[in-house]
Amino acid sequence: MNTNLTLDDLASPLRLLRLLAADFGHLPAPTVNVSPIYPDQLELALHTGLHDFEAWREALCVAPGHVDYHVQGDGRTGVLRATVVYAGAELELVGYGDMAVEVLAEASAA
């Protein structure tokens, strides 16, 4: 971590956050992370289900092929992750969902 960074050094991801709030304020609220460890990155994490990740993915025009998927927590939590450059900053979008809930929802839709 660079201890000589200032708030101005985080301007790129903060500008991106402002843009996203203005353009996509209707989307589910994510957990937001801006860090001096990764000063050019904005992370949006959605802990409310994989469907909220999908809403953000579609709004940001991230192709499904650019999304990584894995399972953690002994198979109980599905994780979707996509990293894209958006408005000059690196945006990392992460979604977490309870696999039991997701499987039940898919089964009832069939």
PDB file of N, CA and C in Angstrom:
ATOM      1  N   MET A   1       0.842  -1.179   0.000  1.00  0.00           N
ATOM      2  CA  MET A   1       0.000   0.000   0.000  1.00  0.00           C
ATOM      3  C   MET A   1       0.883   1.236   0.000  1.00  0.00           C
ATOM      4  N   ASN A   2       0.548   2.194  -0.830  1.00  0.00           N
ATOM      5  CA  ASN A   2       1.284   3.449  -0.889  1.00  0.00           C
ATOM      6  C   ASN A   2       0.710   4.401   0.161  1.00  0.00           C
ATOM      7  N   THR A   3       1.481   4.718   1.165  1.00  0.00           N
ATOM      8  CA  THR A   3       0.991   5.580   2.243  1.00  0.00           C
ATOM      9  C   THR A   3       1.024   7.055   1.867  1.00  0.00           C
ATOM     10  N   ASN A   4       1.565   7.386   0.691  1.00  0.00           N
ATOM     11  CA  ASN A   4       1.621   8.785   0.270  1.00  0.00           C
ATOM     12  C   ASN A   4       0.432   9.194  -0.593  1.00  0.00           C
ATOM     13  N   LEU A   5      -0.545   8.319  -0.763  1.00  0.00           N
ATOM     14  CA  LEU A   5      -1.716   8.655  -1.570  1.00  0.00           C
ATOM     15  C   LEU A   5      -2.589   9.679  -0.852  1.00  0.00           C
ATOM     16  N   THR A   6      -3.259  10.471  -1.658  1.00  0.00           N
ATOM     17  CA  THR A   6      -4.235  11.429  -1.124  1.00  0.00           C
ATOM     18  C   THR A   6      -5.611  11.049  -1.651  1.00  0.00           C
ATOM     19  N   LEU A   7      -6.623  11.720  -1.184  1.00  0.00           N
ATOM     20  CA  LEU A   7      -7.967  11.460  -1.681  1.00  0.00           C
ATOM     21  C   LEU A   7      -8.055  11.755  -3.178  1.00  0.00           C
ATOM     22  N   ASP A   8      -7.306  12.737  -3.645  1.00  0.00           N
ATOM     23  CA  ASP A   8      -7.265  13.029  -5.082  1.00  0.00           C
ATOM     24  C   ASP A   8      -6.791  11.825  -5.889  1.00  0.00           C
ATOM     25  N   ASP A   9      -5.950  10.988  -5.307  1.00  0.00           N
ATOM     26  CA  ASP A   9      -5.449   9.807  -6.005  1.00  0.00           C
ATOM     27  C   ASP A   9      -6.530   8.742  -6.183  1.00  0.00           C
ATOM     28  N   LEU A  10      -7.648   8.900  -5.487  1.00  0.00           N
ATOM     29  CA  LEU A  10      -8.778   7.970  -5.619  1.00  0.00           C
ATOM     30  C   LEU A  10      -9.886   8.566  -6.479  1.00  0.00           C
ATOM     31  N   ALA A  11      -9.578   9.653  -7.174  1.00  0.00           N
ATOM     32  CA  ALA A  11     -10.598  10.385  -7.933  1.00  0.00           C
ATOM     33  C   ALA A  11     -11.257   9.530  -9.019  1.00  0.00           C
ATOM     34  N   SER A  12     -10.514   8.676  -9.684  1.00  0.00           N
ATOM     35  CA  SER A  12     -11.071   7.895 -10.780  1.00  0.00           C
ATOM     36  C   SER A  12     -12.204   6.969 -10.319  1.00  0.00           C
ATOM     37  N   PRO A  13     -12.004   6.120  -9.312  1.00  0.00           N
ATOM     38  CA  PRO A  13     -13.123   5.275  -8.882  1.00  0.00           C
ATOM     39  C   PRO A  13     -14.241   6.077  -8.207  1.00  0.00           C
ATOM     40  N   LEU A  14     -13.912   7.178  -7.565  1.00  0.00           N
ATOM     41  CA  LEU A  14     -14.955   7.998  -6.950  1.00  0.00           C
ATOM     42  C   LEU A  14     -15.819   8.686  -8.003  1.00  0.00           C
ATOM     43  N   ARG A  15     -15.195   9.116  -9.099  1.00  0.00           N
ATOM     44  CA  ARG A  15     -15.968   9.678 -10.213  1.00  0.00           C
ATOM     45  C   ARG A  15     -16.892   8.620 -10.805  1.00  0.00           C
ATOM     46  N   LEU A  16     -16.362   7.418 -10.947  1.00  0.00           N
ATOM     47  CA  LEU A  16     -17.166   6.329 -11.464  1.00  0.00           C
ATOM     48  C   LEU A  16     -18.361   6.058 -10.553  1.00  0.00           C
ATOM     49  N   LEU A  17     -18.154   6.056  -9.264  1.00  0.00           N
ATOM     50  CA  LEU A  17     -19.253   5.843  -8.321  1.00  0.00           C
ATOM     51  C   LEU A  17     -20.322   6.919  -8.487  1.00  0.00           C
ATOM     52  N   ARG A  18     -19.884   8.150  -8.638  1.00  0.00           N
ATOM     53  CA  ARG A  18     -20.837   9.252  -8.836  1.00  0.00           C
ATOM     54  C   ARG A  18     -21.639   9.049 -10.121  1.00  0.00           C
ATOM     55  N   LEU A  19     -20.977   8.644 -11.183  1.00  0.00           N
ATOM     56  CA  LEU A  19     -21.644   8.382 -12.453  1.00  0.00           C
ATOM     57  C   LEU A  19     -22.655   7.244 -12.324  1.00  0.00           C
ATOM     58  N   LEU A  20     -22.249   6.166 -11.671  1.00  0.00           N
ATOM     59  CA  LEU A  20     -23.145   5.022 -11.495  1.00  0.00           C
ATOM     60  C   LEU A  20     -24.363   5.396 -10.655  1.00  0.00           C
ATOM     61  N   ALA A  21     -24.160   6.201  -9.630  1.00  0.00           N
ATOM     62  CA  ALA A  21     -25.280   6.631  -8.789  1.00  0.00           C
ATOM     63  C   ALA A  21     -26.276   7.464  -9.594  1.00  0.00           C
ATOM     64  N   ALA A  22     -25.763   8.290 -10.493  1.00  0.00           N
ATOM     65  CA  ALA A  22     -26.643   9.127 -11.312  1.00  0.00           C
ATOM     66  C   ALA A  22     -27.361   8.305 -12.384  1.00  0.00           C
ATOM     67  N   ASP A  23     -26.644   7.396 -13.021  1.00  0.00           N
ATOM     68  CA  ASP A  23     -27.220   6.650 -14.141  1.00  0.00           C
ATOM     69  C   ASP A  23     -28.000   5.402 -13.731  1.00  0.00           C
ATOM     70  N   PHE A  24     -27.620   4.792 -12.621  1.00  0.00           N
ATOM     71  CA  PHE A  24     -28.226   3.520 -12.237  1.00  0.00           C
ATOM     72  C   PHE A  24     -28.750   3.525 -10.804  1.00  0.00           C
ATOM     73  N   GLY A  25     -29.239   4.657 -10.366  1.00  0.00           N
ATOM     74  CA  GLY A  25     -29.750   4.783  -9.001  1.00  0.00           C
ATOM     75  C   GLY A  25     -30.919   3.863  -8.692  1.00  0.00           C
ATOM     76  N   HIS A  26     -31.575   3.352  -9.707  1.00  0.00           N
ATOM     77  CA  HIS A  26     -32.725   2.466  -9.531  1.00  0.00           C
ATOM     78  C   HIS A  26     -32.316   1.007  -9.272  1.00  0.00           C
ATOM     79  N   LEU A  27     -31.043   0.695  -9.466  1.00  0.00           N
ATOM     80  CA  LEU A  27     -30.579  -0.682  -9.276  1.00  0.00           C
ATOM     81  C   LEU A  27     -30.347  -0.980  -7.798  1.00  0.00           C
ATOM     82  N   PRO A  28     -30.303  -2.271  -7.439  1.00  0.00           N
ATOM     83  CA  PRO A  28     -30.073  -2.648  -6.036  1.00  0.00           C
ATOM     84  C   PRO A  28     -28.778  -2.033  -5.496  1.00  0.00           C
ATOM     85  N   ALA A  29     -28.824  -1.587  -4.260  1.00  0.00           N
ATOM     86  CA  ALA A  29     -27.667  -0.947  -3.625  1.00  0.00           C
ATOM     87  C   ALA A  29     -26.600  -1.988  -3.291  1.00  0.00           C
ATOM     88  N   PRO A  30     -25.372  -1.772  -3.789  1.00  0.00           N
ATOM     89  CA  PRO A  30     -24.272  -2.687  -3.477  1.00  0.00           C
ATOM     90  C   PRO A  30     -23.470  -2.193  -2.275  1.00  0.00           C
ATOM     91  N   THR A  31     -22.629  -3.070  -1.774  1.00  0.00           N
ATOM     92  CA  THR A  31     -21.577  -2.652  -0.860  1.00  0.00           C
ATOM     93  C   THR A  31     -20.488  -2.059  -1.748  1.00  0.00           C
ATOM     94  N   VAL A  32     -20.005  -0.872  -1.400  1.00  0.00           N
ATOM     95  CA  VAL A  32     -19.038  -0.153  -2.231  1.00  0.00           C
ATOM     96  C   VAL A  32     -17.687  -0.155  -1.541  1.00  0.00           C
ATOM     97  N   ASN A  33     -16.646  -0.425  -2.330  1.00  0.00           N
ATOM     98  CA  ASN A  33     -15.296  -0.410  -1.776  1.00  0.00           C
ATOM     99  C   ASN A  33     -14.363   0.369  -2.704  1.00  0.00           C
ATOM    100  N   VAL A  34     -13.723   1.378  -2.130  1.00  0.00           N
ATOM    101  CA  VAL A  34     -12.642   2.123  -2.785  1.00  0.00           C
ATOM    102  C   VAL A  34     -11.477   2.073  -1.810  1.00  0.00           C
ATOM    103  N   SER A  35     -10.304   1.686  -2.309  1.00  0.00           N
ATOM    104  CA  SER A  35      -9.187   1.455  -1.405  1.00  0.00           C
ATOM    105  C   SER A  35      -7.888   2.031  -1.957  1.00  0.00           C
ATOM    106  N   PRO A  36      -7.036   2.577  -1.092  1.00  0.00           N
ATOM    107  CA  PRO A  36      -5.723   3.021  -1.561  1.00  0.00           C
ATOM    108  C   PRO A  36      -4.828   1.851  -1.962  1.00  0.00           C
ATOM    109  N   ILE A  37      -5.221   0.641  -1.631  1.00  0.00           N
ATOM    110  CA  ILE A  37      -4.448  -0.519  -2.066  1.00  0.00           C
ATOM    111  C   ILE A  37      -4.598  -0.702  -3.570  1.00  0.00           C
ATOM    112  N   TYR A  38      -5.805  -0.465  -4.090  1.00  0.00           N
ATOM    113  CA  TYR A  38      -6.102  -0.518  -5.534  1.00  0.00           C
ATOM    114  C   TYR A  38      -6.717   0.824  -5.917  1.00  0.00           C
ATOM    115  N   PRO A  39      -5.925   1.871  -6.065  1.00  0.00           N
ATOM    116  CA  PRO A  39      -6.453   3.234  -6.207  1.00  0.00           C
ATOM    117  C   PRO A  39      -7.216   3.519  -7.497  1.00  0.00           C
ATOM    118  N   ASP A  40      -7.162   2.626  -8.473  1.00  0.00           N
ATOM    119  CA  ASP A  40      -7.896   2.842  -9.720  1.00  0.00           C
ATOM    120  C   ASP A  40      -9.098   1.910  -9.845  1.00  0.00           C
ATOM    121  N   GLN A  41      -9.494   1.280  -8.742  1.00  0.00           N
ATOM    122  CA  GLN A  41     -10.556   0.279  -8.806  1.00  0.00           C
ATOM    123  C   GLN A  41     -11.720   0.646  -7.891  1.00  0.00           C
ATOM    124  N   LEU A  42     -12.929   0.392  -8.413  1.00  0.00           N
ATOM    125  CA  LEU A  42     -14.161   0.498  -7.631  1.00  0.00           C
ATOM    126  C   LEU A  42     -14.755  -0.896  -7.577  1.00  0.00           C
ATOM    127  N   GLU A  43     -15.060  -1.359  -6.383  1.00  0.00           N
ATOM    128  CA  GLU A  43     -15.694  -2.667  -6.233  1.00  0.00           C
ATOM    129  C   GLU A  43     -17.128  -2.473  -5.786  1.00  0.00           C
ATOM    130  N   LEU A  44     -18.040  -3.143  -6.478  1.00  0.00           N
ATOM    131  CA  LEU A  44     -19.445  -3.195  -6.093  1.00  0.00           C
ATOM    132  C   LEU A  44     -19.758  -4.638  -5.752  1.00  0.00           C
ATOM    133  N   ALA A  45     -20.153  -4.905  -4.519  1.00  0.00           N
ATOM    134  CA  ALA A  45     -20.467  -6.268  -4.085  1.00  0.00           C
ATOM    135  C   ALA A  45     -21.938  -6.345  -3.707  1.00  0.00           C
ATOM    136  N   LEU A  46     -22.594  -7.355  -4.242  1.00  0.00           N
ATOM    137  CA  LEU A  46     -24.019  -7.562  -3.985  1.00  0.00           C
ATOM    138  C   LEU A  46     -24.187  -8.852  -3.197  1.00  0.00           C
ATOM    139  N   HIS A  47     -24.629  -8.713  -1.966  1.00  0.00           N
ATOM    140  CA  HIS A  47     -24.790  -9.857  -1.074  1.00  0.00           C
ATOM    141  C   HIS A  47     -26.255 -10.275  -0.997  1.00  0.00           C
ATOM    142  N   THR A  48     -27.066  -9.779  -1.898  1.00  0.00           N
ATOM    143  CA  THR A  48     -28.515  -9.963  -1.832  1.00  0.00           C
ATOM    144  C   THR A  48     -29.040 -10.979  -2.830  1.00  0.00           C
ATOM    145  N   GLY A  49     -28.164 -11.693  -3.492  1.00  0.00           N
ATOM    146  CA  GLY A  49     -28.589 -12.707  -4.438  1.00  0.00           C
ATOM    147  C   GLY A  49     -27.987 -12.481  -5.811  1.00  0.00           C
ATOM    148  N   LEU A  50     -27.871 -13.553  -6.555  1.00  0.00           N
ATOM    149  CA  LEU A  50     -27.244 -13.480  -7.866  1.00  0.00           C
ATOM    150  C   LEU A  50     -28.106 -12.725  -8.875  1.00  0.00           C
ATOM    151  N   HIS A  51     -29.409 -12.628  -8.626  1.00  0.00           N
ATOM    152  CA  HIS A  51     -30.279 -11.861  -9.521  1.00  0.00           C
ATOM    153  C   HIS A  51     -29.932 -10.376  -9.494  1.00  0.00           C
ATOM    154  N   ASP A  52     -29.489  -9.852  -8.358  1.00  0.00           N
ATOM    155  CA  ASP A  52     -29.076  -8.444  -8.287  1.00  0.00           C
ATOM    156  C   ASP A  52     -27.785  -8.223  -9.073  1.00  0.00           C
ATOM    157  N   PHE A  53     -26.873  -9.183  -9.017  1.00  0.00           N
ATOM    158  CA  PHE A  53     -25.664  -9.123  -9.847  1.00  0.00           C
ATOM    159  C   PHE A  53     -26.057  -9.042 -11.314  1.00  0.00           C
ATOM    160  N   GLU A  54     -27.000  -9.872 -11.722  1.00  0.00           N
ATOM    161  CA  GLU A  54     -27.430  -9.904 -13.120  1.00  0.00           C
ATOM    162  C   GLU A  54     -28.026  -8.572 -13.557  1.00  0.00           C
ATOM    163  N   ALA A  55     -28.773  -7.913 -12.681  1.00  0.00           N
ATOM    164  CA  ALA A  55     -29.335  -6.603 -13.022  1.00  0.00           C
ATOM    165  C   ALA A  55     -28.217  -5.605 -13.310  1.00  0.00           C
ATOM    166  N   TRP A  56     -27.180  -5.594 -12.472  1.00  0.00           N
ATOM    167  CA  TRP A  56     -26.036  -4.703 -12.686  1.00  0.00           C
ATOM    168  C   TRP A  56     -25.250  -5.102 -13.936  1.00  0.00           C
ATOM    169  N   ARG A  57     -25.051  -6.405 -14.129  1.00  0.00           N
ATOM    170  CA  ARG A  57     -24.304  -6.872 -15.297  1.00  0.00           C
ATOM    171  C   ARG A  57     -24.981  -6.412 -16.582  1.00  0.00           C
ATOM    172  N   GLU A  58     -26.275  -6.575 -16.649  1.00  0.00           N
ATOM    173  CA  GLU A  58     -27.015  -6.158 -17.840  1.00  0.00           C
ATOM    174  C   GLU A  58     -26.943  -4.646 -18.033  1.00  0.00           C
ATOM    175  N   ALA A  59     -27.113  -3.881 -16.963  1.00  0.00           N
ATOM    176  CA  ALA A  59     -27.075  -2.417 -17.067  1.00  0.00           C
ATOM    177  C   ALA A  59     -25.716  -1.925 -17.550  1.00  0.00           C
ATOM    178  N   LEU A  60     -24.646  -2.601 -17.133  1.00  0.00           N
ATOM    179  CA  LEU A  60     -23.292  -2.202 -17.512  1.00  0.00           C
ATOM    180  C   LEU A  60     -22.851  -2.819 -18.835  1.00  0.00           C
ATOM    181  N   CYS A  61     -23.724  -3.604 -19.461  1.00  0.00           N
ATOM    182  CA  CYS A  61     -23.435  -4.264 -20.743  1.00  0.00           C
ATOM    183  C   CYS A  61     -22.214  -5.186 -20.665  1.00  0.00           C
ATOM    184  N   VAL A  62     -22.095  -5.897 -19.561  1.00  0.00           N
ATOM    185  CA  VAL A  62     -21.019  -6.878 -19.417  1.00  0.00           C
ATOM    186  C   VAL A  62     -21.523  -8.185 -20.024  1.00  0.00           C
ATOM    187  N   ALA A  63     -20.806  -8.689 -20.998  1.00  0.00           N
ATOM    188  CA  ALA A  63     -21.200  -9.929 -21.660  1.00  0.00           C
ATOM    189  C   ALA A  63     -21.140 -11.100 -20.679  1.00  0.00           C
ATOM    190  N   PRO A  64     -22.105 -12.018 -20.759  1.00  0.00           N
ATOM    191  CA  PRO A  64     -22.085 -13.176 -19.855  1.00  0.00           C
ATOM    192  C   PRO A  64     -20.769 -13.952 -19.907  1.00  0.00           C
ATOM    193  N   GLY A  65     -20.098 -13.966 -21.052  1.00  0.00           N
ATOM    194  CA  GLY A  65     -18.831 -14.672 -21.183  1.00  0.00           C
ATOM    195  C   GLY A  65     -17.687 -14.043 -20.402  1.00  0.00           C
ATOM    196  N   HIS A  66     -17.886 -12.830 -19.912  1.00  0.00           N
ATOM    197  CA  HIS A  66     -16.861 -12.156 -19.115  1.00  0.00           C
ATOM    198  C   HIS A  66     -17.086 -12.305 -17.616  1.00  0.00           C
ATOM    199  N   VAL A  67     -18.000 -13.177 -17.247  1.00  0.00           N
ATOM    200  CA  VAL A  67     -18.326 -13.397 -15.835  1.00  0.00           C
ATOM    201  C   VAL A  67     -17.717 -14.721 -15.387  1.00  0.00           C
ATOM    202  N   ASP A  68     -16.998 -14.674 -14.265  1.00  0.00           N
ATOM    203  CA  ASP A  68     -16.457 -15.883 -13.651  1.00  0.00           C
ATOM    204  C   ASP A  68     -17.441 -16.368 -12.595  1.00  0.00           C
ATOM    205  N   TYR A  69     -17.586 -17.670 -12.485  1.00  0.00           N
ATOM    206  CA  TYR A  69     -18.501 -18.258 -11.508  1.00  0.00           C
ATOM    207  C   TYR A  69     -17.759 -19.311 -10.702  1.00  0.00           C
ATOM    208  N   HIS A  70     -17.978 -19.283  -9.411  1.00  0.00           N
ATOM    209  CA  HIS A  70     -17.493 -20.371  -8.578  1.00  0.00           C
ATOM    210  C   HIS A  70     -18.389 -20.499  -7.353  1.00  0.00           C
ATOM    211  N   VAL A  71     -18.178 -21.560  -6.619  1.00  0.00           N
ATOM    212  CA  VAL A  71     -18.966 -21.836  -5.417  1.00  0.00           C
ATOM    213  C   VAL A  71     -18.008 -21.863  -4.245  1.00  0.00           C
ATOM    214  N   GLN A  72     -18.455 -21.307  -3.137  1.00  0.00           N
ATOM    215  CA  GLN A  72     -17.641 -21.321  -1.915  1.00  0.00           C
ATOM    216  C   GLN A  72     -18.535 -21.703  -0.746  1.00  0.00           C
ATOM    217  N   GLY A  73     -17.938 -21.813   0.433  1.00  0.00           N
ATOM    218  CA  GLY A  73     -18.710 -22.142   1.636  1.00  0.00           C
ATOM    219  C   GLY A  73     -19.324 -23.526   1.571  1.00  0.00           C
ATOM    220  N   ASP A  74     -18.500 -24.520   1.218  1.00  0.00           N
ATOM    221  CA  ASP A  74     -18.962 -25.909   1.128  1.00  0.00           C
ATOM    222  C   ASP A  74     -20.144 -26.061   0.179  1.00  0.00           C
ATOM    223  N   GLY A  75     -20.120 -25.309  -0.906  1.00  0.00           N
ATOM    224  CA  GLY A  75     -21.157 -25.425  -1.915  1.00  0.00           C
ATOM    225  C   GLY A  75     -22.430 -24.661  -1.621  1.00  0.00           C
ATOM    226  N   ARG A  76     -22.431 -23.842  -0.601  1.00  0.00           N
ATOM    227  CA  ARG A  76     -23.649 -23.127  -0.214  1.00  0.00           C
ATOM    228  C   ARG A  76     -23.771 -21.745  -0.830  1.00  0.00           C
ATOM    229  N   THR A  77     -22.647 -21.150  -1.269  1.00  0.00           N
ATOM    230  CA  THR A  77     -22.674 -19.781  -1.784  1.00  0.00           C
ATOM    231  C   THR A  77     -22.127 -19.742  -3.195  1.00  0.00           C
ATOM    232  N   GLY A  78     -22.946 -19.262  -4.124  1.00  0.00           N
ATOM    233  CA  GLY A  78     -22.498 -19.034  -5.489  1.00  0.00           C
ATOM    234  C   GLY A  78     -21.912 -17.640  -5.587  1.00  0.00           C
ATOM    235  N   VAL A  79     -20.828 -17.498  -6.351  1.00  0.00           N
ATOM    236  CA  VAL A  79     -20.152 -16.211  -6.505  1.00  0.00           C
ATOM    237  C   VAL A  79     -19.976 -15.923  -7.993  1.00  0.00           C
ATOM    238  N   LEU A  80     -20.474 -14.764  -8.423  1.00  0.00           N
ATOM    239  CA  LEU A  80     -20.265 -14.272  -9.779  1.00  0.00           C
ATOM    240  C   LEU A  80     -19.341 -13.074  -9.685  1.00  0.00           C
ATOM    241  N   ARG A  81     -18.386 -12.978 -10.617  1.00  0.00           N
ATOM    242  CA  ARG A  81     -17.413 -11.879 -10.580  1.00  0.00           C
ATOM    243  C   ARG A  81     -17.079 -11.457 -12.003  1.00  0.00           C
ATOM    244  N   ALA A  82     -17.097 -10.150 -12.220  1.00  0.00           N
ATOM    245  CA  ALA A  82     -16.695  -9.589 -13.513  1.00  0.00           C
ATOM    246  C   ALA A  82     -15.884  -8.333 -13.256  1.00  0.00           C
ATOM    247  N   THR A  83     -14.812  -8.173 -14.011  1.00  0.00           N
ATOM    248  CA  THR A  83     -13.982  -6.976 -13.926  1.00  0.00           C
ATOM    249  C   THR A  83     -13.946  -6.346 -15.306  1.00  0.00           C
ATOM    250  N   VAL A  84     -14.343  -5.068 -15.376  1.00  0.00           N
ATOM    251  CA  VAL A  84     -14.380  -4.337 -16.643  1.00  0.00           C
ATOM    252  C   VAL A  84     -13.838  -2.932 -16.422  1.00  0.00           C
ATOM    253  N   VAL A  85     -13.398  -2.313 -17.492  1.00  0.00           N
ATOM    254  CA  VAL A  85     -13.048  -0.892 -17.429  1.00  0.00           C
ATOM    255  C   VAL A  85     -14.296  -0.129 -17.836  1.00  0.00           C
ATOM    256  N   TYR A  86     -14.701   0.798 -16.989  1.00  0.00           N
ATOM    257  CA  TYR A  86     -15.927   1.563 -17.219  1.00  0.00           C
ATOM    258  C   TYR A  86     -15.648   3.013 -16.860  1.00  0.00           C
ATOM    259  N   ALA A  87     -15.853   3.902 -17.797  1.00  0.00           N
ATOM    260  CA  ALA A  87     -15.642   5.338 -17.583  1.00  0.00           C
ATOM    261  C   ALA A  87     -14.248   5.640 -17.038  1.00  0.00           C
ATOM    262  N   GLY A  88     -13.250   4.901 -17.516  1.00  0.00           N
ATOM    263  CA  GLY A  88     -11.872   5.185 -17.162  1.00  0.00           C
ATOM    264  C   GLY A  88     -11.372   4.578 -15.865  1.00  0.00           C
ATOM    265  N   ALA A  89     -12.210   3.778 -15.206  1.00  0.00           N
ATOM    266  CA  ALA A  89     -11.779   3.129 -13.963  1.00  0.00           C
ATOM    267  C   ALA A  89     -12.066   1.632 -14.067  1.00  0.00           C
ATOM    268  N   GLU A  90     -11.327   0.865 -13.298  1.00  0.00           N
ATOM    269  CA  GLU A  90     -11.594  -0.570 -13.253  1.00  0.00           C
ATOM    270  C   GLU A  90     -12.750  -0.803 -12.297  1.00  0.00           C
ATOM    271  N   LEU A  91     -13.763  -1.500 -12.776  1.00  0.00           N
ATOM    272  CA  LEU A  91     -14.942  -1.798 -11.979  1.00  0.00           C
ATOM    273  C   LEU A  91     -14.991  -3.296 -11.751  1.00  0.00           C
ATOM    274  N   GLU A  92     -15.012  -3.687 -10.496  1.00  0.00           N
ATOM    275  CA  GLU A  92     -15.144  -5.095 -10.155  1.00  0.00           C
ATOM    276  C   GLU A  92     -16.537  -5.289  -9.572  1.00  0.00           C
ATOM    277  N   LEU A  93     -17.323  -6.111 -10.238  1.00  0.00           N
ATOM    278  CA  LEU A  93     -18.688  -6.406  -9.831  1.00  0.00           C
ATOM    279  C   LEU A  93     -18.710  -7.826  -9.285  1.00  0.00           C
ATOM    280  N   VAL A  94     -19.200  -7.973  -8.052  1.00  0.00           N
ATOM    281  CA  VAL A  94     -19.210  -9.279  -7.396  1.00  0.00           C
ATOM    282  C   VAL A  94     -20.603  -9.532  -6.841  1.00  0.00           C
ATOM    283  N   GLY A  95     -21.118 -10.729  -7.083  1.00  0.00           N
ATOM    284  CA  GLY A  95     -22.414 -11.102  -6.536  1.00  0.00           C
ATOM    285  C   GLY A  95     -22.317 -12.393  -5.752  1.00  0.00           C
ATOM    286  N   TYR A  96     -23.006 -12.430  -4.616  1.00  0.00           N
ATOM    287  CA  TYR A  96     -23.035 -13.616  -3.758  1.00  0.00           C
ATOM    288  C   TYR A  96     -24.480 -14.059  -3.611  1.00  0.00           C
ATOM    289  N   GLY A  97     -24.712 -15.351  -3.707  1.00  0.00           N
ATOM    290  CA  GLY A  97     -26.066 -15.858  -3.547  1.00  0.00           C
ATOM    291  C   GLY A  97     -26.090 -17.207  -2.872  1.00  0.00           C
ATOM    292  N   ASP A  98     -27.115 -17.427  -2.085  1.00  0.00           N
ATOM    293  CA  ASP A  98     -27.328 -18.694  -1.399  1.00  0.00           C
ATOM    294  C   ASP A  98     -27.729 -19.738  -2.430  1.00  0.00           C
ATOM    295  N   MET A  99     -26.941 -20.758  -2.595  1.00  0.00           N
ATOM    296  CA  MET A  99     -27.196 -21.770  -3.623  1.00  0.00           C
ATOM    297  C   MET A  99     -28.514 -22.495  -3.380  1.00  0.00           C
ATOM    298  N   ALA A 100     -28.876 -22.766  -2.142  1.00  0.00           N
ATOM    299  CA  ALA A 100     -30.138 -23.451  -1.861  1.00  0.00           C
ATOM    300  C   ALA A 100     -31.316 -22.617  -2.344  1.00  0.00           C
ATOM    301  N   VAL A 101     -31.275 -21.324  -2.123  1.00  0.00           N
ATOM    302  CA  VAL A 101     -32.359 -20.438  -2.562  1.00  0.00           C
ATOM    303  C   VAL A 101     -32.383 -20.371  -4.078  1.00  0.00           C
ATOM    304  N   GLU A 102     -31.223 -20.226  -4.721  1.00  0.00           N
ATOM    305  CA  GLU A 102     -31.158 -20.125  -6.182  1.00  0.00           C
ATOM    306  C   GLU A 102     -31.686 -21.407  -6.837  1.00  0.00           C
ATOM    307  N   VAL A 103     -31.315 -22.562  -6.320  1.00  0.00           N
ATOM    308  CA  VAL A 103     -31.755 -23.836  -6.906  1.00  0.00           C
ATOM    309  C   VAL A 103     -33.262 -23.998  -6.742  1.00  0.00           C
ATOM    310  N   LEU A 104     -33.791 -23.639  -5.564  1.00  0.00           N
ATOM    311  CA  LEU A 104     -35.238 -23.737  -5.337  1.00  0.00           C
ATOM    312  C   LEU A 104     -35.996 -22.797  -6.254  1.00  0.00           C
ATOM    313  N   ALA A 105     -35.478 -21.591  -6.466  1.00  0.00           N
ATOM    314  CA  ALA A 105     -36.142 -20.628  -7.338  1.00  0.00           C
ATOM    315  C   ALA A 105     -36.170 -21.135  -8.776  1.00  0.00           C
ATOM    316  N   GLU A 106     -35.073 -21.724  -9.240  1.00  0.00           N
ATOM    317  CA  GLU A 106     -35.024 -22.267 -10.594  1.00  0.00           C
ATOM    318  C   GLU A 106     -35.975 -23.444 -10.741  1.00  0.00           C
ATOM    319  N   ALA A 107     -36.049 -24.294  -9.730  1.00  0.00           N
ATOM    320  CA  ALA A 107     -36.918 -25.460  -9.794  1.00  0.00           C
ATOM    321  C   ALA A 107     -38.387 -25.048  -9.837  1.00  0.00           C
ATOM    322  N   SER A 108     -38.773 -24.032  -9.085  1.00  0.00           N
ATOM    323  CA  SER A 108     -40.168 -23.614  -9.080  1.00  0.00           C
ATOM    324  C   SER A 108     -40.550 -22.887 -10.360  1.00  0.00           C
ATOM    325  N   ALA A 109     -39.570 -22.325 -11.074  1.00  0.00           N
ATOM    326  CA  ALA A 109     -39.839 -21.628 -12.336  1.00  0.00           C
ATOM    327  C   ALA A 109     -40.032 -22.611 -13.487  1.00  0.00           C
ATOM    328  N   ALA A 110     -39.531 -23.831 -13.324  1.00  0.00           N
ATOM    329  CA  ALA A 110     -39.600 -24.838 -14.407  1.00  0.00           C
ATOM    330  C   ALA A 110     -40.956 -25.482 -14.518  1.00  0.00           C
TER     331      ALA A 110
END
